[in-house]
PDB file of C-alpha atoms and ligand atoms in Angstrom:
ATOM      1  CA  MET A 939     -11.341   2.953  24.376  1.00  0.00           C
ATOM      2  CA  ARG A 940      -8.980   5.671  23.629  1.00  0.00           C
ATOM      3  CA  TYR A 941      -6.174   4.852  20.928  1.00  0.00           C
ATOM      4  CA  ILE A 942      -3.387   7.876  19.292  1.00  0.00           C
ATOM      5  CA  ASP A 943      -2.048   6.330  15.892  1.00  0.00           C
ATOM      6  CA  PRO A 944       1.468   8.358  16.423  1.00  0.00           C
ATOM      7  CA  HIS A 945       2.318   7.181  12.926  1.00  0.00           C
ATOM      8  CA  ILE A 946       0.189   7.378  10.496  1.00  0.00           C
ATOM      9  CA  HIS A 947      -0.026   8.783   6.418  1.00  0.00           C
ATOM     10  CA  MET A 948      -3.308  10.978   6.584  1.00  0.00           C
ATOM     11  CA  VAL A 949      -3.075  12.846   2.728  1.00  0.00           C
ATOM     12  CA  SER A 950      -3.041   9.063   1.536  1.00  0.00           C
ATOM     13  CA  ARG A 951      -6.063   8.760   3.079  1.00  0.00           C
ATOM     14  CA  THR A 952     -10.118   9.710   2.548  1.00  0.00           C
ATOM     15  CA  THR A 953     -12.446  11.065   5.004  1.00  0.00           C
ATOM     16  CA  ASP A 954     -14.550   8.041   5.289  1.00  0.00           C
ATOM     17  CA  ASP A 955     -10.867   7.283   6.466  1.00  0.00           C
ATOM     18  CA  TYR A 956     -11.398   9.475   9.710  1.00  0.00           C
ATOM     19  CA  LYS A 957     -14.834   8.795  10.195  1.00  0.00           C
ATOM     20  CA  ARG A 958     -14.243   5.464  10.812  1.00  0.00           C
ATOM     21  CA  MET A 959     -10.990   5.834  12.736  1.00  0.00           C
ATOM     22  CA  ALA A 960     -13.115   7.801  15.160  1.00  0.00           C
ATOM     23  CA  LEU A 961     -15.747   5.400  15.220  1.00  0.00           C
ATOM     24  CA  ALA A 962     -12.759   3.239  16.353  1.00  0.00           C
ATOM     25  CA  GLY A 963     -11.816   5.803  19.145  1.00  0.00           C
ATOM     26  CA  CYS A 964      -8.788   7.353  17.817  1.00  0.00           C
ATOM     27  CA  VAL A 965      -8.740  11.561  19.155  1.00  0.00           C
ATOM     28  CA  LEU A 966      -5.032  11.960  17.939  1.00  0.00           C
ATOM     29  CA  VAL A 967      -2.498  11.012  14.672  1.00  0.00           C
ATOM     30  CA  SER A 968       1.021  11.835  14.197  1.00  0.00           C
ATOM     31  CA  GLU A 969       2.050  12.447  11.081  1.00  0.00           C
ATOM     32  CA  PRO A 970       5.924  13.207  10.036  1.00  0.00           C
ATOM     33  CA  ALA A 971       6.691  13.581   7.411  1.00  0.00           C
ATOM     34  CA  PHE A 972       7.657  10.463   3.933  1.00  0.00           C
ATOM     35  CA  TRP A 973       7.568   9.831   0.704  1.00  0.00           C
ATOM     36  CA  ALA A 974       4.668  11.213  -1.603  1.00  0.00           C
ATOM     37  CA  GLY A 975       4.803   7.883  -3.596  1.00  0.00           C
ATOM     38  CA  PHE A 976       6.802  10.140  -6.408  1.00  0.00           C
ATOM     39  CA  ASP A 977      10.641  12.254  -6.012  1.00  0.00           C
ATOM     40  CA  ARG A 978       9.195  16.051  -5.902  1.00  0.00           C
ATOM     41  CA  SER A 979      10.471  19.207  -8.481  1.00  0.00           C
ATOM     42  CA  GLY A 980      12.610  21.175  -6.231  1.00  0.00           C
ATOM     43  CA  ALA A 981      11.899  22.253  -2.866  1.00  0.00           C
ATOM     44  CA  GLU A 982       8.896  24.465  -3.157  1.00  0.00           C
ATOM     45  CA  GLY A 983       7.402  20.682  -3.452  1.00  0.00           C
ATOM     46  CA  PHE A 984       7.834  20.002   0.201  1.00  0.00           C
ATOM     47  CA  ARG A 985       7.150  23.583   1.054  1.00  0.00           C
ATOM     48  CA  ASP A 986       3.648  23.393  -0.573  1.00  0.00           C
ATOM     49  CA  TYR A 987       3.682  19.403   1.756  1.00  0.00           C
ATOM     50  CA  PHE A 988       4.349  20.942   5.212  1.00  0.00           C
ATOM     51  CA  ARG A 989       1.692  24.035   4.757  1.00  0.00           C
ATOM     52  CA  GLN A 990      -0.571  20.774   3.684  1.00  0.00           C
ATOM     53  CA  LEU A 991       0.389  18.485   7.379  1.00  0.00           C
ATOM     54  CA  THR A 992      -0.201  22.347   8.920  1.00  0.00           C
ATOM     55  CA  THR A 993      -3.084  23.603   7.726  1.00  0.00           C
ATOM     56  CA  PHE A 994      -5.262  21.734   5.040  1.00  0.00           C
ATOM     57  CA  GLU A 995      -4.013  18.226   6.686  1.00  0.00           C
ATOM     58  CA  ARG A 996      -5.232  19.108  10.180  1.00  0.00           C
ATOM     59  CA  ASN A 997      -8.297  20.778   9.791  1.00  0.00           C
ATOM     60  CA  ARG A 998      -9.306  17.700   7.877  1.00  0.00           C
ATOM     61  CA  SER A 999      -8.606  15.910  11.122  1.00  0.00           C
ATOM     62  CA  LEU A1000      -9.904  18.481  13.552  1.00  0.00           C
ATOM     63  CA  ALA A1001     -12.942  18.144  11.700  1.00  0.00           C
ATOM     64  CA  TYR A1002     -13.907  14.205  13.041  1.00  0.00           C
ATOM     65  CA  GLY A1003     -12.443  14.906  15.931  1.00  0.00           C
ATOM     66  CA  ILE A1004      -8.949  13.474  16.313  1.00  0.00           C
ATOM     67  CA  GLU A1005      -6.246  16.154  17.676  1.00  0.00           C
ATOM     68  CA  HIS A1006      -3.775  16.599  14.389  1.00  0.00           C
ATOM     69  CA  GLN A1007      -0.172  16.776  15.165  1.00  0.00           C
ATOM     70  CA  CYS A1008       3.085  16.195  12.505  1.00  0.00           C
ATOM     71  CA  TRP A1009       6.807  15.777  11.690  1.00  0.00           C
ATOM     72  CA  LEU A1010       8.683  17.679   9.318  1.00  0.00           C
ATOM     73  CA  CYS A1011      11.641  16.747   7.194  1.00  0.00           C
ATOM     74  CA  ILE A1012      13.248  15.033   4.234  1.00  0.00           C
ATOM     75  CA  ASN A1013      12.619  11.291   4.296  1.00  0.00           C
ATOM     76  CA  ALA A1014      15.387   9.299   3.261  1.00  0.00           C
ATOM     77  CA  LYS A1015      14.562   8.184   0.014  1.00  0.00           C
ATOM     78  CA  GLU A1016      14.585  11.941  -1.114  1.00  0.00           C
ATOM     79  CA  ALA A1017      17.561  12.803   0.842  1.00  0.00           C
ATOM     80  CA  ASP A1018      20.032  11.428  -0.864  1.00  0.00           C
ATOM     81  CA  ASN A1019      20.273  14.167  -3.454  1.00  0.00           C
ATOM     82  CA  VAL A1020      21.882  16.292  -0.512  1.00  0.00           C
ATOM     83  CA  ALA A1021      22.085  19.461  -2.232  1.00  0.00           C
ATOM     84  CA  LEU A1022      18.601  19.627  -2.074  1.00  0.00           C
ATOM     85  CA  ALA A1023      17.762  18.177   1.116  1.00  0.00           C
ATOM     86  CA  ARG A1024      20.191  20.865   2.102  1.00  0.00           C
ATOM     87  CA  GLU A1025      17.629  23.556   0.555  1.00  0.00           C
ATOM     88  CA  VAL A1026      14.146  20.981   2.948  1.00  0.00           C
ATOM     89  CA  ILE A1027      16.811  21.041   5.963  1.00  0.00           C
ATOM     90  CA  ALA A1028      17.093  25.179   6.007  1.00  0.00           C
ATOM     91  CA  MET A1029      12.970  26.097   5.096  1.00  0.00           C
ATOM     92  CA  ILE A1030      11.989  23.598   8.441  1.00  0.00           C
ATOM     93  CA  PRO A1031      12.416  25.845  11.166  1.00  0.00           C
ATOM     94  CA  GLU A1032       9.766  28.811   9.920  1.00  0.00           C
ATOM     95  CA  PHE A1033       7.189  25.987  10.154  1.00  0.00           C
ATOM     96  CA  LEU A1034       8.116  25.049  13.953  1.00  0.00           C
ATOM     97  CA  ALA A1035       6.668  27.398  15.327  1.00  0.00           C
ATOM     98  CA  GLY A1036       2.851  26.890  13.992  1.00  0.00           C
ATOM     99  CA  PRO A1037      -0.053  24.897  15.627  1.00  0.00           C
ATOM    100  CA  GLY A1038       1.008  20.818  16.132  1.00  0.00           C
ATOM    101  CA  VAL A1039       4.454  20.361  14.702  1.00  0.00           C
ATOM    102  CA  LEU A1040       6.298  18.017  17.115  1.00  0.00           C
ATOM    103  CA  GLY A1041       9.551  17.632  15.387  1.00  0.00           C
ATOM    104  CA  ILE A1042      11.499  16.179  13.300  1.00  0.00           C
ATOM    105  CA  GLY A1043      10.845  13.129  10.980  1.00  0.00           C
ATOM    106  CA  GLU A1044      10.473  10.616   9.969  1.00  0.00           C
ATOM    107  CA  ILE A1045      14.106  11.266   9.696  1.00  0.00           C
ATOM    108  CA  GLY A1046      16.245   7.901   8.542  1.00  0.00           C
ATOM    109  CA  LEU A1047      18.048   5.866   6.461  1.00  0.00           C
ATOM    110  CA  ASN A1048      16.375   3.858   3.551  1.00  0.00           C
ATOM    111  CA  LYS A1049      19.321   1.928   1.114  1.00  0.00           C
ATOM    112  CA  ASN A1050      22.379   3.051   4.535  1.00  0.00           C
ATOM    113  CA  THR A1051      24.020   5.273   1.740  1.00  0.00           C
ATOM    114  CA  ARG A1052      26.654   7.972   3.056  1.00  0.00           C
ATOM    115  CA  ASN A1053      24.734  10.644   1.229  1.00  0.00           C
ATOM    116  CA  GLU A1054      21.093   9.539   3.477  1.00  0.00           C
ATOM    117  CA  ALA A1055      24.116   9.665   6.783  1.00  0.00           C
ATOM    118  CA  THR A1056      25.111  13.093   6.082  1.00  0.00           C
ATOM    119  CA  VAL A1057      21.281  13.531   5.151  1.00  0.00           C
ATOM    120  CA  PHE A1058      20.136  12.529   8.491  1.00  0.00           C
ATOM    121  CA  LEU A1059      23.680  13.855  10.662  1.00  0.00           C
ATOM    122  CA  GLU A1060      22.165  17.646   9.396  1.00  0.00           C
ATOM    123  CA  HIS A1061      19.214  16.866  10.001  1.00  0.00           C
ATOM    124  CA  LEU A1062      20.199  15.972  13.605  1.00  0.00           C
ATOM    125  CA  GLU A1063      22.301  18.626  14.271  1.00  0.00           C
ATOM    126  CA  LEU A1064      19.122  21.052  13.592  1.00  0.00           C
ATOM    127  CA  ALA A1065      17.162  18.870  15.970  1.00  0.00           C
ATOM    128  CA  ALA A1066      20.133  19.305  18.633  1.00  0.00           C
ATOM    129  CA  ARG A1067      20.039  23.669  17.875  1.00  0.00           C
ATOM    130  CA  LEU A1068      16.962  23.787  18.079  1.00  0.00           C
ATOM    131  CA  LEU A1069      16.222  20.584  20.906  1.00  0.00           C
ATOM    132  CA  GLU A1070      13.134  19.397  18.763  1.00  0.00           C
ATOM    133  CA  LEU A1071      12.021  15.861  19.335  1.00  0.00           C
ATOM    134  CA  VAL A1072      13.118  13.129  16.702  1.00  0.00           C
ATOM    135  CA  LEU A1073      10.895  10.022  15.022  1.00  0.00           C
ATOM    136  CA  VAL A1074      13.316   7.615  12.904  1.00  0.00           C
ATOM    137  CA  HIS A1075      12.294   5.328  10.479  1.00  0.00           C
ATOM    138  CA  THR A1076      14.462   2.768  10.479  1.00  0.00           C
ATOM    139  CA  PRO A1077      14.683   1.148   7.001  1.00  0.00           C
ATOM    140  CA  HIS A1078      13.442  -2.523   5.557  1.00  0.00           C
ATOM    141  CA  LEU A1079      13.993  -5.896   4.914  1.00  0.00           C
ATOM    142  CA  ALA A1080      17.082  -7.315   4.484  1.00  0.00           C
ATOM    143  CA  ASP A1081      18.834  -3.533   5.642  1.00  0.00           C
ATOM    144  CA  LYS A1082      17.119  -2.746   8.133  1.00  0.00           C
ATOM    145  CA  TYR A1083      19.410  -4.872  11.461  1.00  0.00           C
ATOM    146  CA  GLN A1084      22.417  -2.698   9.552  1.00  0.00           C
ATOM    147  CA  GLY A1085      20.695   0.571   9.214  1.00  0.00           C
ATOM    148  CA  THR A1086      19.344   0.600  12.339  1.00  0.00           C
ATOM    149  CA  ARG A1087      22.912   0.045  14.086  1.00  0.00           C
ATOM    150  CA  MET A1088      24.391   3.157  12.064  1.00  0.00           C
ATOM    151  CA  ILE A1089      21.433   4.990  13.107  1.00  0.00           C
ATOM    152  CA  LEU A1090      21.622   4.045  17.313  1.00  0.00           C
ATOM    153  CA  ASP A1091      25.912   4.681  16.298  1.00  0.00           C
ATOM    154  CA  MET A1092      24.583   8.286  14.488  1.00  0.00           C
ATOM    155  CA  LEU A1093      22.611   8.951  17.756  1.00  0.00           C
ATOM    156  CA  ARG A1094      25.242   8.311  20.381  1.00  0.00           C
ATOM    157  CA  ASP A1095      27.879  10.546  18.821  1.00  0.00           C
ATOM    158  CA  GLU A1096      24.685  12.989  18.904  1.00  0.00           C
ATOM    159  CA  PRO A1097      25.628  13.364  23.671  1.00  0.00           C
ATOM    160  CA  ARG A1098      23.407  16.840  22.460  1.00  0.00           C
ATOM    161  CA  ILE A1099      19.960  14.105  21.899  1.00  0.00           C
ATOM    162  CA  ASP A1100      18.703  12.861  24.740  1.00  0.00           C
ATOM    163  CA  PRO A1101      17.606   9.007  23.909  1.00  0.00           C
ATOM    164  CA  GLU A1102      13.869   9.740  25.217  1.00  0.00           C
ATOM    165  CA  ARG A1103      13.811  12.325  23.046  1.00  0.00           C
ATOM    166  CA  VAL A1104      14.008  10.019  19.576  1.00  0.00           C
ATOM    167  CA  CYS A1105      11.473   7.751  19.130  1.00  0.00           C
ATOM    168  CA  ILE A1106      12.707   4.509  16.729  1.00  0.00           C
ATOM    169  CA  ASP A1107      10.167   3.342  14.126  1.00  0.00           C
ATOM    170  CA  HIS A1108       9.172   0.156  12.033  1.00  0.00           C
ATOM    171  CA  VAL A1109      10.874  -1.804  15.114  1.00  0.00           C
ATOM    172  CA  GLU A1110      10.791  -5.339  14.066  1.00  0.00           C
ATOM    173  CA  GLU A1111      11.783  -8.079  16.809  1.00  0.00           C
ATOM    174  CA  HIS A1112      16.143  -8.652  15.957  1.00  0.00           C
ATOM    175  CA  THR A1113      15.816  -4.364  16.690  1.00  0.00           C
ATOM    176  CA  ILE A1114      13.469  -3.319  19.316  1.00  0.00           C
ATOM    177  CA  ARG A1115      15.775  -4.573  21.574  1.00  0.00           C
ATOM    178  CA  LEU A1116      19.028  -2.610  20.272  1.00  0.00           C
ATOM    179  CA  ALA A1117      16.567   0.509  20.954  1.00  0.00           C
ATOM    180  CA  LEU A1118      15.575   0.113  24.080  1.00  0.00           C
ATOM    181  CA  GLU A1119      18.442  -0.589  25.089  1.00  0.00           C
ATOM    182  CA  ALA A1120      19.970   2.819  23.700  1.00  0.00           C
ATOM    183  CA  GLY A1121      17.617   4.768  25.421  1.00  0.00           C
ATOM    184  CA  HIS A1122      14.910   5.796  23.037  1.00  0.00           C
ATOM    185  CA  TRP A1123      10.980   4.885  21.880  1.00  0.00           C
ATOM    186  CA  VAL A1124      10.026   2.047  19.785  1.00  0.00           C
ATOM    187  CA  GLY A1125       7.302   1.915  17.357  1.00  0.00           C
ATOM    188  CA  MET A1126       6.051  -1.079  15.781  1.00  0.00           C
ATOM    189  CA  THR A1127       4.001  -0.542  12.733  1.00  0.00           C
ATOM    190  CA  LEU A1128       1.229  -2.678  11.860  1.00  0.00           C
ATOM    191  CA  TYR A1129       0.876  -3.340   8.320  1.00  0.00           C
ATOM    192  CA  PRO A1130      -1.141  -6.577   6.988  1.00  0.00           C
ATOM    193  CA  ILE A1131       1.323  -8.357   5.129  1.00  0.00           C
ATOM    194  CA  THR A1132       4.906  -6.574   6.224  1.00  0.00           C
ATOM    195  CA  LYS A1133       6.562  -4.584   8.748  1.00  0.00           C
ATOM    196  CA  CYS A1134       4.884  -6.240  11.746  1.00  0.00           C
ATOM    197  CA  THR A1135       1.465  -7.357  12.388  1.00  0.00           C
ATOM    198  CA  PRO A1136      -0.951  -7.106  15.767  1.00  0.00           C
ATOM    199  CA  SER A1137       0.522 -10.508  16.536  1.00  0.00           C
ATOM    200  CA  ARG A1138       4.005 -10.599  16.866  1.00  0.00           C
ATOM    201  CA  ALA A1139       3.608  -6.635  18.359  1.00  0.00           C
ATOM    202  CA  ALA A1140       1.459  -8.511  21.331  1.00  0.00           C
ATOM    203  CA  ASP A1141       4.902 -10.951  21.166  1.00  0.00           C
ATOM    204  CA  MET A1142       7.202  -8.131  21.199  1.00  0.00           C
ATOM    205  CA  VAL A1143       5.258  -6.183  24.452  1.00  0.00           C
ATOM    206  CA  GLU A1144       4.923  -9.867  25.611  1.00  0.00           C
ATOM    207  CA  THR A1145       8.781 -10.298  25.820  1.00  0.00           C
ATOM    208  CA  TYR A1146       9.633  -6.743  26.373  1.00  0.00           C
ATOM    209  CA  GLY A1147       6.782  -5.164  28.174  1.00  0.00           C
ATOM    210  CA  ALA A1148       5.350  -1.321  27.487  1.00  0.00           C
ATOM    211  CA  GLU A1149       7.543   0.977  28.626  1.00  0.00           C
ATOM    212  CA  ARG A1150       8.538   3.216  25.545  1.00  0.00           C
ATOM    213  CA  VAL A1151       6.948   1.162  22.973  1.00  0.00           C
ATOM    214  CA  MET A1152       4.195   2.640  20.392  1.00  0.00           C
ATOM    215  CA  VAL A1153       2.298   0.663  17.438  1.00  0.00           C
ATOM    216  CA  ASN A1154       1.092   2.691  14.667  1.00  0.00           C
ATOM    217  CA  SER A1155      -0.320   2.004  11.496  1.00  0.00           C
ATOM    218  CA  ALA A1156       1.879   3.630   9.314  1.00  0.00           C
ATOM    219  CA  GLY A1157      -0.947   3.531   6.930  1.00  0.00           C
ATOM    220  CA  ASP A1158      -0.224   5.773   3.513  1.00  0.00           C
ATOM    221  CA  TRP A1159      -1.300   5.586  -0.404  1.00  0.00           C
ATOM    222  CA  GLY A1160      -0.334   1.367  -0.473  1.00  0.00           C
ATOM    223  CA  HIS A1161      -1.084  -1.764   1.115  1.00  0.00           C
ATOM    224  CA  SER A1162      -1.818  -0.791   5.087  1.00  0.00           C
ATOM    225  CA  ASP A1163      -4.677  -0.620   7.777  1.00  0.00           C
ATOM    226  CA  PRO A1164      -5.436   2.810   8.854  1.00  0.00           C
ATOM    227  CA  LEU A1165      -7.569   0.463  11.799  1.00  0.00           C
ATOM    228  CA  ALA A1166      -4.396  -1.880  12.825  1.00  0.00           C
ATOM    229  CA  VAL A1167      -4.376   0.364  16.217  1.00  0.00           C
ATOM    230  CA  PRO A1168      -7.398  -0.851  17.536  1.00  0.00           C
ATOM    231  CA  GLU A1169      -6.313  -4.030  15.580  1.00  0.00           C
ATOM    232  CA  PHE A1170      -3.958  -4.789  18.059  1.00  0.00           C
ATOM    233  CA  ILE A1171      -6.241  -4.193  21.229  1.00  0.00           C
ATOM    234  CA  PHE A1172      -7.797  -6.910  20.089  1.00  0.00           C
ATOM    235  CA  GLU A1173      -5.314  -8.721  20.268  1.00  0.00           C
ATOM    236  CA  MET A1174      -4.593  -8.525  23.376  1.00  0.00           C
ATOM    237  CA  ARG A1175      -7.409  -8.054  24.986  1.00  0.00           C
ATOM    238  CA  ALA A1176      -7.904 -12.307  22.694  1.00  0.00           C
ATOM    239  CA  ARG A1177      -5.092 -12.736  25.029  1.00  0.00           C
ATOM    240  CA  GLY A1178      -6.654 -11.542  28.170  1.00  0.00           C
ATOM    241  CA  HIS A1179      -4.350  -8.384  28.894  1.00  0.00           C
ATOM    242  CA  ASP A1180      -5.893  -6.209  31.305  1.00  0.00           C
ATOM    243  CA  GLU A1181      -6.560  -2.782  29.559  1.00  0.00           C
ATOM    244  CA  ALA A1182      -4.536  -1.042  31.591  1.00  0.00           C
ATOM    245  CA  LEU A1183      -1.759  -1.848  29.819  1.00  0.00           C
ATOM    246  CA  ILE A1184      -3.376  -1.642  26.825  1.00  0.00           C
ATOM    247  CA  ARG A1185      -3.971   1.805  27.152  1.00  0.00           C
ATOM    248  CA  ARG A1186      -0.475   2.302  28.385  1.00  0.00           C
ATOM    249  CA  VAL A1187       0.407   1.120  25.234  1.00  0.00           C
ATOM    250  CA  VAL A1188      -2.156   3.379  22.907  1.00  0.00           C
ATOM    251  CA  TYR A1189      -2.727   6.207  24.171  1.00  0.00           C
ATOM    252  CA  GLU A1190       0.181   6.940  27.627  1.00  0.00           C
ATOM    253  CA  ASN A1191       3.274   6.211  25.779  1.00  0.00           C
ATOM    254  CA  PRO A1192       1.808   8.332  22.511  1.00  0.00           C
ATOM    255  CA  LEU A1193       1.253  11.096  25.360  1.00  0.00           C
ATOM    256  CA  THR A1194       4.041  10.818  27.475  1.00  0.00           C
ATOM    257  CA  PHE A1195       6.660  11.610  24.362  1.00  0.00           C
ATOM    258  CA  PHE A1196       4.975  14.021  22.444  1.00  0.00           C
ATOM    259  CA  SER A1197       4.696  15.604  25.712  1.00  0.00           C
ATOM    260  CA  GLN A1198       8.339  16.770  25.650  1.00  0.00           C
ATOM    261  CA  CYS A1199       7.183  19.435  22.848  1.00  0.00           C
ATOM    262  CA  PRO A1200       6.727  22.670  25.022  1.00  0.00           C
ATOM    263  CA  ARG A1201       4.103  23.520  22.228  1.00  0.00           C
ATOM    264  CA  PHE A1202       2.897  20.161  22.413  1.00  0.00           C
ATOM    265  CA  GLU A1203      -1.518  21.093  23.754  1.00  0.00           C
ATOM    266  CA  PHE A1204      -4.009  18.098  24.266  1.00  0.00           C
ATOM    267  CA  THR A1205      -6.890  18.162  25.666  1.00  0.00           C
ATOM    268  CA  PRO A1206      -9.507  15.263  24.555  1.00  0.00           C
ATOM    269  CA  ARG A1207     -12.804  15.911  23.122  1.00  0.00           C
ATOM    270  CA  GLY A1208     -15.747  15.592  25.346  1.00  0.00           C
ATOM    271  CA  ASP A1209     -12.652  14.541  27.967  1.00  0.00           C
ATOM    272  CA  ALA A1210     -15.461  14.441  30.331  1.00  0.00           C
ATOM    273  CA  VAL A1211     -17.778  11.481  28.958  1.00  0.00           C
ATOM    274  CA  ALA A1212     -15.154   9.723  27.633  1.00  0.00           C
ATOM    275  CA  ALA A1213     -13.203   9.534  31.676  1.00  0.00           C
ATOM    276  CA  THR A1214     -14.248   6.479  31.451  1.00  0.00           C
ATOM    277  CA  PRO A1215     -12.283   4.359  28.479  1.00  0.00           C
TER     278      PRO A1215
HETATM  279 ZN1  LIG B2311       5.658   6.737   8.003  1.00  0.00          ZN
END
């Protein structure tokens, strides 16, 4: 089955991962800007990163037959430095016209600080002004519920951004309903240990349905699995779910969400051959 991984940090992965993903049916990845594992020394470090995402990484992906899209922002961890964040936000528009940029992301909260909230709102202001899609990172573990509430409140107070143009990512059992009821898309992150397993994601699809629901691997430089979306497909098939439902979650939903970006163009390679899933 063809699938899309709507949240994966390919700069941290090898070309062998691209090949294994292509063999497993991956036709498109979307890569949000994130923390490099260390704080960058200044705004120019982000300019280099944005160039890497929009040129080198995109070409590396395309060489394996996988369309590459990305999202730009300063991540929540480094966004606690408001002065640095403002410099980075100011440089984002120069990259938006380039190929393969879907919008602003993954913005969000990490420790739910006042500075993080300030920078989150300034990213929203940019997205509202330029009519960009938004991808939101929600905090982990103990901070998740409170952080998700704060994020949903800030989004509700920004009427210029349609809820359907925002994806709330890393949802879990205690936050998925809040995000769906607010009218947003949601992403479930399939990690081997923390966040959500393929089995828990399948449970949530059974509970909440497939509308506006996506799954991703969030594969990065830590313990993660770039083939987590195929693991979800395997789990859903093992439970006897029909192919149309699975395809909706792993393929049609990300396409529908991304298609709200007017720059987004995607024709799967070898479409005539791949027409049967
Ligand atoms: Zn991420």
